Amino acid sequence: QKEVEQDPGPLSVPEGAIVSLNCTYSNSAFQYFMWYRQYSRKGPELLMYTYSSGNKEDGRFTAQVDKSSKYISLFIRDSQPSDSATYLCAMSVMRGSQGNLIFGKGTKLSVKP
Amino acid sequence: DAGVTQSPTHLIKTRGQQVTLRCSPISGHKSVSWYQQVLGQGPQFIFQYYEKEERGRGNFPDRFSARQFPNYSSELNVNALLLGDSALYLCASSLGPGSQYEQYFGPGTRLTVT
């Protein structure tokens, strides 16, 4: 079993839809949960991070972490064609001075005009 | 402010050759990490450096090595290239230990091994 599981999609939605992206994980020691957006042939762009459980909102984006279920989500409201990209979840233990990120495979999202 | 920069953008090498990839972090960031991203997969951690010292190493063979310079830039070296080393190599920077949850990635170097 991989430490982080993410459905690769592809996911196709109409413009204006609410998008839900999810990851599950197996390592209960993960403390930080990140979402990255990666456009084709570009580096990942940090969207937001969350510490431990709870919700965090930034504009049209909302991240949720449920540590009891080992499940994290990213919601995108009023999706736009410019949101079309691959979305990567990442997690970290942050033990001492180390803090390498463990990534999911990424979900490819397409928002149709 | 400039983000993380990487060079070269693309590289084509032959099996058995050696390659050096370069990374300059965001100004003020002292930690650099290297990741390998194979097509269709998420990035996989290779190394983390802080203040010129290796602070973490992923599950990669000894053919992979790295170093960090006094100006916090970094190089990743891969010896005896294999076809399976073809990937996008990403560099990420952060302020330092305790801020690894806020890593910013460069555009990557796309390495093709033939």
mmCIF file with all atom_site columns, C-alpha atoms in Angstrom:
data_model
loop_
_atom_site.group_PDB
_atom_site.id
_atom_site.type_symbol
_atom_site.label_atom_id
_atom_site.label_alt_id
_atom_site.label_comp_id
_atom_site.label_asym_id
_atom_site.label_entity_id
_atom_site.label_seq_id
_atom_site.pdbx_PDB_ins_code
_atom_site.Cartn_x
_atom_site.Cartn_y
_atom_site.Cartn_z
_atom_site.occupancy
_atom_site.B_iso_or_equiv
_atom_site.pdbx_formal_charge
_atom_site.auth_seq_id
_atom_site.auth_comp_id
_atom_site.auth_asym_id
_atom_site.auth_atom_id
_atom_site.pdbx_PDB_model_num
ATOM 1   C CA . GLN A 1 1   ? 0.000   0.000  0.000   1.00 0.00 ? 1   GLN A CA 1
ATOM 2   C CA . LYS A 1 2   ? 1.388   3.380  -1.004  1.00 0.00 ? 2   LYS A CA 1
ATOM 3   C CA . GLU A 1 3   ? 1.648   6.022  1.732   1.00 0.00 ? 3   GLU A CA 1
ATOM 4   C CA . VAL A 1 4   ? -0.486  8.475  -0.259  1.00 0.00 ? 4   VAL A CA 1
ATOM 5   C CA . GLU A 1 5   ? -3.244  7.450  -2.653  1.00 0.00 ? 5   GLU A CA 1
ATOM 6   C CA . GLN A 1 6   ? -4.797  9.826  -5.168  1.00 0.00 ? 6   GLN A CA 1
ATOM 7   C CA . ASP A 1 7   ? -7.173  9.032  -8.021  1.00 0.00 ? 7   ASP A CA 1
ATOM 8   C CA . PRO A 1 8   ? -5.382  10.105 -11.222 1.00 0.00 ? 8   PRO A CA 1
ATOM 9   C CA . GLY A 1 9   ? -8.632  10.885 -13.034 1.00 0.00 ? 9   GLY A CA 1
ATOM 10  C CA . PRO A 1 10  ? -8.972  12.445 -15.511 1.00 0.00 ? 10  PRO A CA 1
ATOM 11  C CA . LEU A 1 11  ? -11.766 14.580 -14.109 1.00 0.00 ? 11  LEU A CA 1
ATOM 12  C CA . SER A 1 12  ? -13.774 16.737 -16.501 1.00 0.00 ? 12  SER A CA 1
ATOM 13  C CA . VAL A 1 13  ? -16.262 19.364 -15.288 1.00 0.00 ? 13  VAL A CA 1
ATOM 14  C CA . PRO A 1 14  ? -18.153 22.294 -16.845 1.00 0.00 ? 14  PRO A CA 1
ATOM 15  C CA . GLU A 1 15  ? -17.106 25.837 -16.068 1.00 0.00 ? 15  GLU A CA 1
ATOM 16  C CA . GLY A 1 16  ? -18.637 27.082 -12.815 1.00 0.00 ? 16  GLY A CA 1
ATOM 17  C CA . ALA A 1 17  ? -18.882 23.635 -11.226 1.00 0.00 ? 17  ALA A CA 1
ATOM 18  C CA . ILE A 1 18  ? -17.633 22.805 -7.747  1.00 0.00 ? 18  ILE A CA 1
ATOM 19  C CA . VAL A 1 19  ? -14.682 20.450 -7.940  1.00 0.00 ? 19  VAL A CA 1
ATOM 20  C CA . SER A 1 20  ? -13.756 17.982 -5.214  1.00 0.00 ? 20  SER A CA 1
ATOM 21  C CA . LEU A 1 21  ? -10.289 16.435 -5.185  1.00 0.00 ? 21  LEU A CA 1
ATOM 22  C CA . ASN A 1 22  ? -9.260  13.869 -2.596  1.00 0.00 ? 22  ASN A CA 1
ATOM 23  C CA . CYS A 1 23  ? -6.355  11.904 -1.162  1.00 0.00 ? 23  CYS A CA 1
ATOM 24  C CA . THR A 1 24  ? -6.104  9.153  1.401   1.00 0.00 ? 24  THR A CA 1
ATOM 25  C CA . TYR A 1 25  ? -3.015  8.235  3.371   1.00 0.00 ? 25  TYR A CA 1
ATOM 26  C CA . SER A 1 26  ? -1.766  5.491  5.639   1.00 0.00 ? 26  SER A CA 1
ATOM 27  C CA . ASN A 1 27  ? 0.898   7.176  7.816   1.00 0.00 ? 27  ASN A CA 1
ATOM 28  C CA . SER A 1 28  ? -0.765  8.603  10.913  1.00 0.00 ? 28  SER A CA 1
ATOM 29  C CA . ALA A 1 29  ? 2.408   10.614 11.661  1.00 0.00 ? 29  ALA A CA 1
ATOM 30  C CA . PHE A 1 30  ? 1.729   13.063 8.831   1.00 0.00 ? 30  PHE A CA 1
ATOM 31  C CA . GLN A 1 31  ? 1.173   16.535 10.287  1.00 0.00 ? 31  GLN A CA 1
ATOM 32  C CA . TYR A 1 32  ? 1.235   18.910 7.316   1.00 0.00 ? 32  TYR A CA 1
ATOM 33  C CA . PHE A 1 33  ? -0.949  18.559 4.254   1.00 0.00 ? 33  PHE A CA 1
ATOM 34  C CA . MET A 1 34  ? -0.326  20.496 1.053   1.00 0.00 ? 34  MET A CA 1
ATOM 35  C CA . TRP A 1 35  ? -2.000  20.961 -2.293  1.00 0.00 ? 35  TRP A CA 1
ATOM 36  C CA . TYR A 1 36  ? -0.005  21.818 -5.385  1.00 0.00 ? 36  TYR A CA 1
ATOM 37  C CA . ARG A 1 37  ? -1.188  22.710 -8.893  1.00 0.00 ? 37  ARG A CA 1
ATOM 38  C CA . GLN A 1 38  ? 0.955   21.673 -11.839 1.00 0.00 ? 38  GLN A CA 1
ATOM 39  C CA . TYR A 1 39  ? 0.386   22.888 -15.365 1.00 0.00 ? 39  TYR A CA 1
ATOM 40  C CA . SER A 1 40  ? 1.690   20.776 -18.220 1.00 0.00 ? 40  SER A CA 1
ATOM 41  C CA . ARG A 1 41  ? 5.493   20.801 -18.400 1.00 0.00 ? 41  ARG A CA 1
ATOM 42  C CA . LYS A 1 42  ? 5.812   23.188 -15.446 1.00 0.00 ? 42  LYS A CA 1
ATOM 43  C CA . GLY A 1 43  ? 6.892   22.826 -11.832 1.00 0.00 ? 43  GLY A CA 1
ATOM 44  C CA . PRO A 1 44  ? 4.295   22.345 -9.065  1.00 0.00 ? 44  PRO A CA 1
ATOM 45  C CA . GLU A 1 45  ? 2.830   25.545 -7.592  1.00 0.00 ? 45  GLU A CA 1
ATOM 46  C CA . LEU A 1 46  ? 1.918   25.593 -3.892  1.00 0.00 ? 46  LEU A CA 1
ATOM 47  C CA . LEU A 1 47  ? -1.787  26.401 -3.463  1.00 0.00 ? 47  LEU A CA 1
ATOM 48  C CA . MET A 1 48  ? -2.168  25.981 0.272   1.00 0.00 ? 48  MET A CA 1
ATOM 49  C CA . TYR A 1 49  ? -1.092  23.980 3.293   1.00 0.00 ? 49  TYR A CA 1
ATOM 50  C CA . THR A 1 50  ? -2.911  22.862 6.425   1.00 0.00 ? 50  THR A CA 1
ATOM 51  C CA . TYR A 1 51  ? -1.542  21.790 9.766   1.00 0.00 ? 51  TYR A CA 1
ATOM 52  C CA . SER A 1 52  ? -3.255  18.829 11.431  1.00 0.00 ? 52  SER A CA 1
ATOM 53  C CA . SER A 1 53  ? -7.043  18.574 11.113  1.00 0.00 ? 53  SER A CA 1
ATOM 54  C CA . GLY A 1 54  ? -9.472  21.263 10.067  1.00 0.00 ? 54  GLY A CA 1
ATOM 55  C CA . ASN A 1 55  ? -10.405 23.525 7.190   1.00 0.00 ? 55  ASN A CA 1
ATOM 56  C CA . LYS A 1 56  ? -8.570  26.321 5.446   1.00 0.00 ? 56  LYS A CA 1
ATOM 57  C CA . GLU A 1 57  ? -10.010 28.673 2.852   1.00 0.00 ? 57  GLU A CA 1
ATOM 58  C CA . ASP A 1 58  ? -8.232  30.849 0.302   1.00 0.00 ? 58  ASP A CA 1
ATOM 59  C CA . GLY A 1 59  ? -10.423 32.526 -2.265  1.00 0.00 ? 59  GLY A CA 1
ATOM 60  C CA . ARG A 1 60  ? -12.161 29.858 -4.348  1.00 0.00 ? 60  ARG A CA 1
ATOM 61  C CA . PHE A 1 61  ? -10.106 27.085 -2.740  1.00 0.00 ? 61  PHE A CA 1
ATOM 62  C CA . THR A 1 62  ? -10.926 25.191 0.472   1.00 0.00 ? 62  THR A CA 1
ATOM 63  C CA . ALA A 1 63  ? -8.727  22.481 1.959   1.00 0.00 ? 63  ALA A CA 1
ATOM 64  C CA . GLN A 1 64  ? -10.063 19.981 4.493   1.00 0.00 ? 64  GLN A CA 1
ATOM 65  C CA . VAL A 1 65  ? -8.161  17.470 6.595   1.00 0.00 ? 65  VAL A CA 1
ATOM 66  C CA . ASP A 1 66  ? -9.794  14.620 8.510   1.00 0.00 ? 66  ASP A CA 1
ATOM 67  C CA . LYS A 1 67  ? -6.992  12.869 10.390  1.00 0.00 ? 67  LYS A CA 1
ATOM 68  C CA . SER A 1 68  ? -9.375  10.365 11.966  1.00 0.00 ? 68  SER A CA 1
ATOM 69  C CA . SER A 1 69  ? -10.238 9.055  8.499   1.00 0.00 ? 69  SER A CA 1
ATOM 70  C CA . LYS A 1 70  ? -6.799  9.769  7.004   1.00 0.00 ? 70  LYS A CA 1
ATOM 71  C CA . TYR A 1 71  ? -8.545  11.710 4.251   1.00 0.00 ? 71  TYR A CA 1
ATOM 72  C CA . ILE A 1 72  ? -7.891  15.143 2.776   1.00 0.00 ? 72  ILE A CA 1
ATOM 73  C CA . SER A 1 73  ? -9.846  17.162 0.237   1.00 0.00 ? 73  SER A CA 1
ATOM 74  C CA . LEU A 1 74  ? -9.493  20.240 -1.922  1.00 0.00 ? 74  LEU A CA 1
ATOM 75  C CA . PHE A 1 75  ? -12.623 22.015 -3.109  1.00 0.00 ? 75  PHE A CA 1
ATOM 76  C CA . ILE A 1 76  ? -12.598 24.501 -5.964  1.00 0.00 ? 76  ILE A CA 1
ATOM 77  C CA . ARG A 1 77  ? -15.660 26.739 -6.239  1.00 0.00 ? 77  ARG A CA 1
ATOM 78  C CA . ASP A 1 78  ? -16.771 28.416 -9.473  1.00 0.00 ? 78  ASP A CA 1
ATOM 79  C CA . SER A 1 79  ? -14.182 26.470 -11.459 1.00 0.00 ? 79  SER A CA 1
ATOM 80  C CA . GLN A 1 80  ? -12.600 28.207 -14.442 1.00 0.00 ? 80  GLN A CA 1
ATOM 81  C CA . PRO A 1 81  ? -10.901 26.858 -17.577 1.00 0.00 ? 81  PRO A CA 1
ATOM 82  C CA . SER A 1 82  ? -7.654  28.273 -16.164 1.00 0.00 ? 82  SER A CA 1
ATOM 83  C CA . ASP A 1 83  ? -7.988  25.766 -13.299 1.00 0.00 ? 83  ASP A CA 1
ATOM 84  C CA . SER A 1 84  ? -7.327  22.963 -15.787 1.00 0.00 ? 84  SER A CA 1
ATOM 85  C CA . ALA A 1 85  ? -4.161  21.315 -14.485 1.00 0.00 ? 85  ALA A CA 1
ATOM 86  C CA . THR A 1 86  ? -2.927  18.364 -12.460 1.00 0.00 ? 86  THR A CA 1
ATOM 87  C CA . TYR A 1 87  ? -3.524  18.718 -8.721  1.00 0.00 ? 87  TYR A CA 1
ATOM 88  C CA . LEU A 1 88  ? -1.061  17.024 -6.396  1.00 0.00 ? 88  LEU A CA 1
ATOM 89  C CA . CYS A 1 89  ? -1.593  16.377 -2.718  1.00 0.00 ? 89  CYS A CA 1
ATOM 90  C CA . ALA A 1 90  ? 1.519   16.189 -0.544  1.00 0.00 ? 90  ALA A CA 1
ATOM 91  C CA . MET A 1 91  ? 2.131   15.358 3.101   1.00 0.00 ? 91  MET A CA 1
ATOM 92  C CA . SER A 1 92  ? 4.946   15.627 5.565   1.00 0.00 ? 92  SER A CA 1
ATOM 93  C CA . VAL A 1 93  ? 5.909   14.409 8.987   1.00 0.00 ? 93  VAL A CA 1
ATOM 94  C CA . MET A 1 94  ? 8.186   17.379 9.793   1.00 0.00 ? 94  MET A CA 1
ATOM 95  C CA . ARG A 1 95  ? 10.386  15.347 12.113  1.00 0.00 ? 95  ARG A CA 1
ATOM 96  C CA . GLY A 1 96  ? 13.240  17.443 13.440  1.00 0.00 ? 96  GLY A CA 1
ATOM 97  C CA . SER A 1 97  ? 15.056  19.167 10.608  1.00 0.00 ? 97  SER A CA 1
ATOM 98  C CA . GLN A 1 98  ? 13.681  16.851 7.965   1.00 0.00 ? 98  GLN A CA 1
ATOM 99  C CA . GLY A 1 99  ? 10.507  17.498 6.124   1.00 0.00 ? 99  GLY A CA 1
ATOM 100 C CA . ASN A 1 100 ? 10.514  15.823 2.777   1.00 0.00 ? 100 ASN A CA 1
ATOM 101 C CA . LEU A 1 101 ? 7.185   15.804 1.015   1.00 0.00 ? 101 LEU A CA 1
ATOM 102 C CA . ILE A 1 102 ? 5.359   12.608 0.072   1.00 0.00 ? 102 ILE A CA 1
ATOM 103 C CA . PHE A 1 103 ? 3.203   13.177 -2.992  1.00 0.00 ? 103 PHE A CA 1
ATOM 104 C CA . GLY A 1 104 ? 0.181   11.510 -4.468  1.00 0.00 ? 104 GLY A CA 1
ATOM 105 C CA . LYS A 1 105 ? 0.132   10.666 -8.186  1.00 0.00 ? 105 LYS A CA 1
ATOM 106 C CA . GLY A 1 106 ? -1.910  13.762 -9.003  1.00 0.00 ? 106 GLY A CA 1
ATOM 107 C CA . THR A 1 107 ? -5.424  14.205 -10.411 1.00 0.00 ? 107 THR A CA 1
ATOM 108 C CA . LYS A 1 108 ? -5.740  15.672 -13.882 1.00 0.00 ? 108 LYS A CA 1
ATOM 109 C CA . LEU A 1 109 ? -8.582  18.216 -13.996 1.00 0.00 ? 109 LEU A CA 1
ATOM 110 C CA . SER A 1 110 ? -10.153 19.669 -17.105 1.00 0.00 ? 110 SER A CA 1
ATOM 111 C CA . VAL A 1 111 ? -12.663 22.529 -16.839 1.00 0.00 ? 111 VAL A CA 1
ATOM 112 C CA . LYS A 1 112 ? -14.666 22.926 -20.037 1.00 0.00 ? 112 LYS A CA 1
ATOM 113 C CA . PRO A 1 113 ? -15.964 26.389 -21.085 1.00 0.00 ? 113 PRO A CA 1
ATOM 114 C CA . ASP B 2 1   ? 11.153  38.608 -6.735  1.00 0.00 ? 1   ASP B CA 1
ATOM 115 C CA . ALA B 2 2   ? 12.610  35.769 -8.780  1.00 0.00 ? 2   ALA B CA 1
ATOM 116 C CA . GLY B 2 3   ? 11.375  32.316 -7.969  1.00 0.00 ? 3   GLY B CA 1
ATOM 117 C CA . VAL B 2 4   ? 13.417  29.139 -7.942  1.00 0.00 ? 4   VAL B CA 1
ATOM 118 C CA . THR B 2 5   ? 15.496  28.858 -11.092 1.00 0.00 ? 5   THR B CA 1
ATOM 119 C CA . GLN B 2 6   ? 16.889  25.695 -12.639 1.00 0.00 ? 6   GLN B CA 1
ATOM 120 C CA . SER B 2 7   ? 19.257  24.993 -15.490 1.00 0.00 ? 7   SER B CA 1
ATOM 121 C CA . PRO B 2 8   ? 19.343  23.615 -18.038 1.00 0.00 ? 8   PRO B CA 1
ATOM 122 C CA . THR B 2 9   ? 15.694  23.399 -19.100 1.00 0.00 ? 9   THR B CA 1
ATOM 123 C CA . HIS B 2 10  ? 16.147  20.294 -21.183 1.00 0.00 ? 10  HIS B CA 1
ATOM 124 C CA . LEU B 2 11  ? 18.926  17.770 -21.471 1.00 0.00 ? 11  LEU B CA 1
ATOM 125 C CA . ILE B 2 12  ? 19.490  14.698 -23.616 1.00 0.00 ? 12  ILE B CA 1
ATOM 126 C CA . LYS B 2 13  ? 22.127  12.219 -22.501 1.00 0.00 ? 13  LYS B CA 1
ATOM 127 C CA . THR B 2 14  ? 23.231  8.716  -23.453 1.00 0.00 ? 14  THR B CA 1
ATOM 128 C CA . ARG B 2 15  ? 23.210  5.712  -21.126 1.00 0.00 ? 15  ARG B CA 1
ATOM 129 C CA . GLY B 2 16  ? 26.333  5.587  -18.986 1.00 0.00 ? 16  GLY B CA 1
ATOM 130 C CA . GLN B 2 17  ? 26.990  9.325  -19.129 1.00 0.00 ? 17  GLN B CA 1
ATOM 131 C CA . GLN B 2 18  ? 26.997  11.707 -16.198 1.00 0.00 ? 18  GLN B CA 1
ATOM 132 C CA . VAL B 2 19  ? 24.820  14.811 -15.731 1.00 0.00 ? 19  VAL B CA 1
ATOM 133 C CA . THR B 2 20  ? 24.835  17.870 -13.452 1.00 0.00 ? 20  THR B CA 1
ATOM 134 C CA . LEU B 2 21  ? 21.691  19.873 -12.800 1.00 0.00 ? 21  LEU B CA 1
ATOM 135 C CA . ARG B 2 22  ? 21.700  23.287 -11.133 1.00 0.00 ? 22  ARG B CA 1
ATOM 136 C CA . CYS B 2 23  ? 19.284  25.150 -8.884  1.00 0.00 ? 23  CYS B CA 1
ATOM 137 C CA . SER B 2 24  ? 19.131  28.637 -7.382  1.00 0.00 ? 24  SER B CA 1
ATOM 138 C CA . PRO B 2 25  ? 16.675  29.073 -4.497  1.00 0.00 ? 25  PRO B CA 1
ATOM 139 C CA . ILE B 2 26  ? 14.427  31.996 -3.763  1.00 0.00 ? 26  ILE B CA 1
ATOM 140 C CA . SER B 2 27  ? 16.376  34.840 -2.157  1.00 0.00 ? 27  SER B CA 1
ATOM 141 C CA . GLY B 2 28  ? 16.443  34.313 1.614   1.00 0.00 ? 28  GLY B CA 1
ATOM 142 C CA . HIS B 2 29  ? 15.708  30.593 1.404   1.00 0.00 ? 29  HIS B CA 1
ATOM 143 C CA . LYS B 2 30  ? 18.438  28.422 2.877   1.00 0.00 ? 30  LYS B CA 1
ATOM 144 C CA . SER B 2 31  ? 17.042  24.931 2.277   1.00 0.00 ? 31  SER B CA 1
ATOM 145 C CA . VAL B 2 32  ? 16.981  23.162 -1.077  1.00 0.00 ? 32  VAL B CA 1
ATOM 146 C CA . SER B 2 33  ? 15.353  19.831 -1.890  1.00 0.00 ? 33  SER B CA 1
ATOM 147 C CA . TRP B 2 34  ? 15.533  17.737 -5.055  1.00 0.00 ? 34  TRP B CA 1
ATOM 148 C CA . TYR B 2 35  ? 12.711  15.602 -6.429  1.00 0.00 ? 35  TYR B CA 1
ATOM 149 C CA . GLN B 2 36  ? 12.348  13.280 -9.413  1.00 0.00 ? 36  GLN B CA 1
ATOM 150 C CA . GLN B 2 37  ? 9.040   13.227 -11.274 1.00 0.00 ? 37  GLN B CA 1
ATOM 151 C CA . VAL B 2 38  ? 8.472   10.430 -13.736 1.00 0.00 ? 38  VAL B CA 1
ATOM 152 C CA . LEU B 2 39  ? 5.684   10.966 -16.276 1.00 0.00 ? 39  LEU B CA 1
ATOM 153 C CA . GLY B 2 40  ? 2.288   10.289 -14.738 1.00 0.00 ? 40  GLY B CA 1
ATOM 154 C CA . GLN B 2 41  ? 3.602   10.157 -11.166 1.00 0.00 ? 41  GLN B CA 1
ATOM 155 C CA . GLY B 2 42  ? 3.983   12.587 -8.311  1.00 0.00 ? 42  GLY B CA 1
ATOM 156 C CA . PRO B 2 43  ? 7.435   13.948 -7.418  1.00 0.00 ? 43  PRO B CA 1
ATOM 157 C CA . GLN B 2 44  ? 9.640   11.615 -5.402  1.00 0.00 ? 44  GLN B CA 1
ATOM 158 C CA . PHE B 2 45  ? 12.084  12.981 -2.827  1.00 0.00 ? 45  PHE B CA 1
ATOM 159 C CA . ILE B 2 46  ? 15.806  12.590 -3.565  1.00 0.00 ? 46  ILE B CA 1
ATOM 160 C CA . PHE B 2 47  ? 17.757  14.946 -1.256  1.00 0.00 ? 47  PHE B CA 1
ATOM 161 C CA . GLN B 2 48  ? 17.349  17.824 1.153   1.00 0.00 ? 48  GLN B CA 1
ATOM 162 C CA . TYR B 2 49  ? 20.147  20.274 1.987   1.00 0.00 ? 49  TYR B CA 1
ATOM 163 C CA . TYR B 2 50  ? 20.319  23.021 4.569   1.00 0.00 ? 50  TYR B CA 1
ATOM 164 C CA . GLU B 2 51  ? 23.342  25.187 5.296   1.00 0.00 ? 51  GLU B CA 1
ATOM 165 C CA . LYS B 2 52  ? 25.448  23.016 2.958   1.00 0.00 ? 52  LYS B CA 1
ATOM 166 C CA . GLU B 2 53  ? 24.670  19.854 4.923   1.00 0.00 ? 53  GLU B CA 1
ATOM 167 C CA . GLU B 2 54  ? 22.612  16.907 3.761   1.00 0.00 ? 54  GLU B CA 1
ATOM 168 C CA . ARG B 2 55  ? 19.533  16.725 5.988   1.00 0.00 ? 55  ARG B CA 1
ATOM 169 C CA . GLY B 2 56  ? 17.607  14.003 4.210   1.00 0.00 ? 56  GLY B CA 1
ATOM 170 C CA . ARG B 2 57  ? 17.978  11.378 1.523   1.00 0.00 ? 57  ARG B CA 1
ATOM 171 C CA . GLY B 2 58  ? 15.305  9.442  -0.312  1.00 0.00 ? 58  GLY B CA 1
ATOM 172 C CA . ASN B 2 59  ? 15.432  5.901  -1.635  1.00 0.00 ? 59  ASN B CA 1
ATOM 173 C CA . PHE B 2 60  ? 17.770  6.518  -4.569  1.00 0.00 ? 60  PHE B CA 1
ATOM 174 C CA . PRO B 2 61  ? 21.008  4.717  -5.486  1.00 0.00 ? 61  PRO B CA 1
ATOM 175 C CA . ASP B 2 62  ? 24.461  6.113  -4.781  1.00 0.00 ? 62  ASP B CA 1
ATOM 176 C CA . ARG B 2 63  ? 24.691  7.193  -8.425  1.00 0.00 ? 63  ARG B CA 1
ATOM 177 C CA . PHE B 2 64  ? 22.746  10.236 -7.242  1.00 0.00 ? 64  PHE B CA 1
ATOM 178 C CA . SER B 2 65  ? 24.625  12.882 -5.287  1.00 0.00 ? 65  SER B CA 1
ATOM 179 C CA . ALA B 2 66  ? 24.167  16.546 -4.507  1.00 0.00 ? 66  ALA B CA 1
ATOM 180 C CA . ARG B 2 67  ? 25.762  19.474 -2.798  1.00 0.00 ? 67  ARG B CA 1
ATOM 181 C CA . GLN B 2 68  ? 24.847  22.970 -1.642  1.00 0.00 ? 68  GLN B CA 1
ATOM 182 C CA . PHE B 2 69  ? 27.081  25.993 -1.982  1.00 0.00 ? 69  PHE B CA 1
ATOM 183 C CA . PRO B 2 70  ? 27.666  28.930 0.411   1.00 0.00 ? 70  PRO B CA 1
ATOM 184 C CA . ASN B 2 71  ? 25.196  31.046 -1.622  1.00 0.00 ? 71  ASN B CA 1
ATOM 185 C CA . TYR B 2 72  ? 22.593  28.271 -1.032  1.00 0.00 ? 72  TYR B CA 1
ATOM 186 C CA . SER B 2 73  ? 22.473  27.222 -4.687  1.00 0.00 ? 73  SER B CA 1
ATOM 187 C CA . SER B 2 74  ? 22.682  23.510 -5.310  1.00 0.00 ? 74  SER B CA 1
ATOM 188 C CA . GLU B 2 75  ? 23.758  20.900 -7.830  1.00 0.00 ? 75  GLU B CA 1
ATOM 189 C CA . LEU B 2 76  ? 22.395  17.412 -8.402  1.00 0.00 ? 76  LEU B CA 1
ATOM 190 C CA . ASN B 2 77  ? 24.715  14.901 -10.048 1.00 0.00 ? 77  ASN B CA 1
ATOM 191 C CA . VAL B 2 78  ? 23.705  11.602 -11.560 1.00 0.00 ? 78  VAL B CA 1
ATOM 192 C CA . ASN B 2 79  ? 26.386  9.143  -12.702 1.00 0.00 ? 79  ASN B CA 1
ATOM 193 C CA . ALA B 2 80  ? 26.149  6.124  -14.990 1.00 0.00 ? 80  ALA B CA 1
ATOM 194 C CA . LEU B 2 81  ? 22.795  7.198  -16.400 1.00 0.00 ? 81  LEU B CA 1
ATOM 195 C CA . LEU B 2 82  ? 20.124  4.580  -17.017 1.00 0.00 ? 82  LEU B CA 1
ATOM 196 C CA . LEU B 2 83  ? 17.076  4.798  -19.282 1.00 0.00 ? 83  LEU B CA 1
ATOM 197 C CA . GLY B 2 84  ? 14.946  4.835  -16.126 1.00 0.00 ? 84  GLY B CA 1
ATOM 198 C CA . ASP B 2 85  ? 16.547  8.106  -15.020 1.00 0.00 ? 85  ASP B CA 1
ATOM 199 C CA . SER B 2 86  ? 14.563  9.928  -17.709 1.00 0.00 ? 86  SER B CA 1
ATOM 200 C CA . ALA B 2 87  ? 12.312  12.285 -15.758 1.00 0.00 ? 87  ALA B CA 1
ATOM 201 C CA . LEU B 2 88  ? 11.599  15.858 -14.738 1.00 0.00 ? 88  LEU B CA 1
ATOM 202 C CA . TYR B 2 89  ? 14.023  16.847 -11.976 1.00 0.00 ? 89  TYR B CA 1
ATOM 203 C CA . LEU B 2 90  ? 12.579  19.439 -9.656  1.00 0.00 ? 90  LEU B CA 1
ATOM 204 C CA . CYS B 2 91  ? 14.283  21.675 -7.163  1.00 0.00 ? 91  CYS B CA 1
ATOM 205 C CA . ALA B 2 92  ? 12.338  23.204 -4.281  1.00 0.00 ? 92  ALA B CA 1
ATOM 206 C CA . SER B 2 93  ? 13.415  25.826 -1.780  1.00 0.00 ? 93  SER B CA 1
ATOM 207 C CA . SER B 2 94  ? 12.174  26.806 1.657   1.00 0.00 ? 94  SER B CA 1
ATOM 208 C CA . LEU B 2 95  ? 13.287  29.114 4.449   1.00 0.00 ? 95  LEU B CA 1
ATOM 209 C CA . GLY B 2 96  ? 14.791  26.259 6.436   1.00 0.00 ? 96  GLY B CA 1
ATOM 210 C CA . PRO B 2 97  ? 13.971  23.516 8.929   1.00 0.00 ? 97  PRO B CA 1
ATOM 211 C CA . GLY B 2 98  ? 10.518  23.968 10.312  1.00 0.00 ? 98  GLY B CA 1
ATOM 212 C CA . SER B 2 99  ? 9.291   25.522 7.076   1.00 0.00 ? 99  SER B CA 1
ATOM 213 C CA . GLN B 2 100 ? 9.432   22.463 4.856   1.00 0.00 ? 100 GLN B CA 1
ATOM 214 C CA . TYR B 2 101 ? 5.655   22.539 4.499   1.00 0.00 ? 101 TYR B CA 1
ATOM 215 C CA . GLU B 2 102 ? 6.111   25.681 2.414   1.00 0.00 ? 102 GLU B CA 1
ATOM 216 C CA . GLN B 2 103 ? 8.358   24.501 -0.386  1.00 0.00 ? 103 GLN B CA 1
ATOM 217 C CA . TYR B 2 104 ? 8.413   26.373 -3.672  1.00 0.00 ? 104 TYR B CA 1
ATOM 218 C CA . PHE B 2 105 ? 9.341   24.530 -6.823  1.00 0.00 ? 105 PHE B CA 1
ATOM 219 C CA . GLY B 2 106 ? 11.289  25.579 -9.852  1.00 0.00 ? 106 GLY B CA 1
ATOM 220 C CA . PRO B 2 107 ? 10.249  24.771 -13.431 1.00 0.00 ? 107 PRO B CA 1
ATOM 221 C CA . GLY B 2 108 ? 12.380  21.639 -13.492 1.00 0.00 ? 108 GLY B CA 1
ATOM 222 C CA . THR B 2 109 ? 14.984  20.142 -15.795 1.00 0.00 ? 109 THR B CA 1
ATOM 223 C CA . ARG B 2 110 ? 13.654  17.567 -18.214 1.00 0.00 ? 110 ARG B CA 1
ATOM 224 C CA . LEU B 2 111 ? 16.262  14.823 -18.641 1.00 0.00 ? 111 LEU B CA 1
ATOM 225 C CA . THR B 2 112 ? 15.991  12.311 -21.450 1.00 0.00 ? 112 THR B CA 1
ATOM 226 C CA . VAL B 2 113 ? 18.359  9.334  -21.441 1.00 0.00 ? 113 VAL B CA 1
ATOM 227 C CA . THR B 2 114 ? 18.678  7.462  -24.747 1.00 0.00 ? 114 THR B CA 1
#
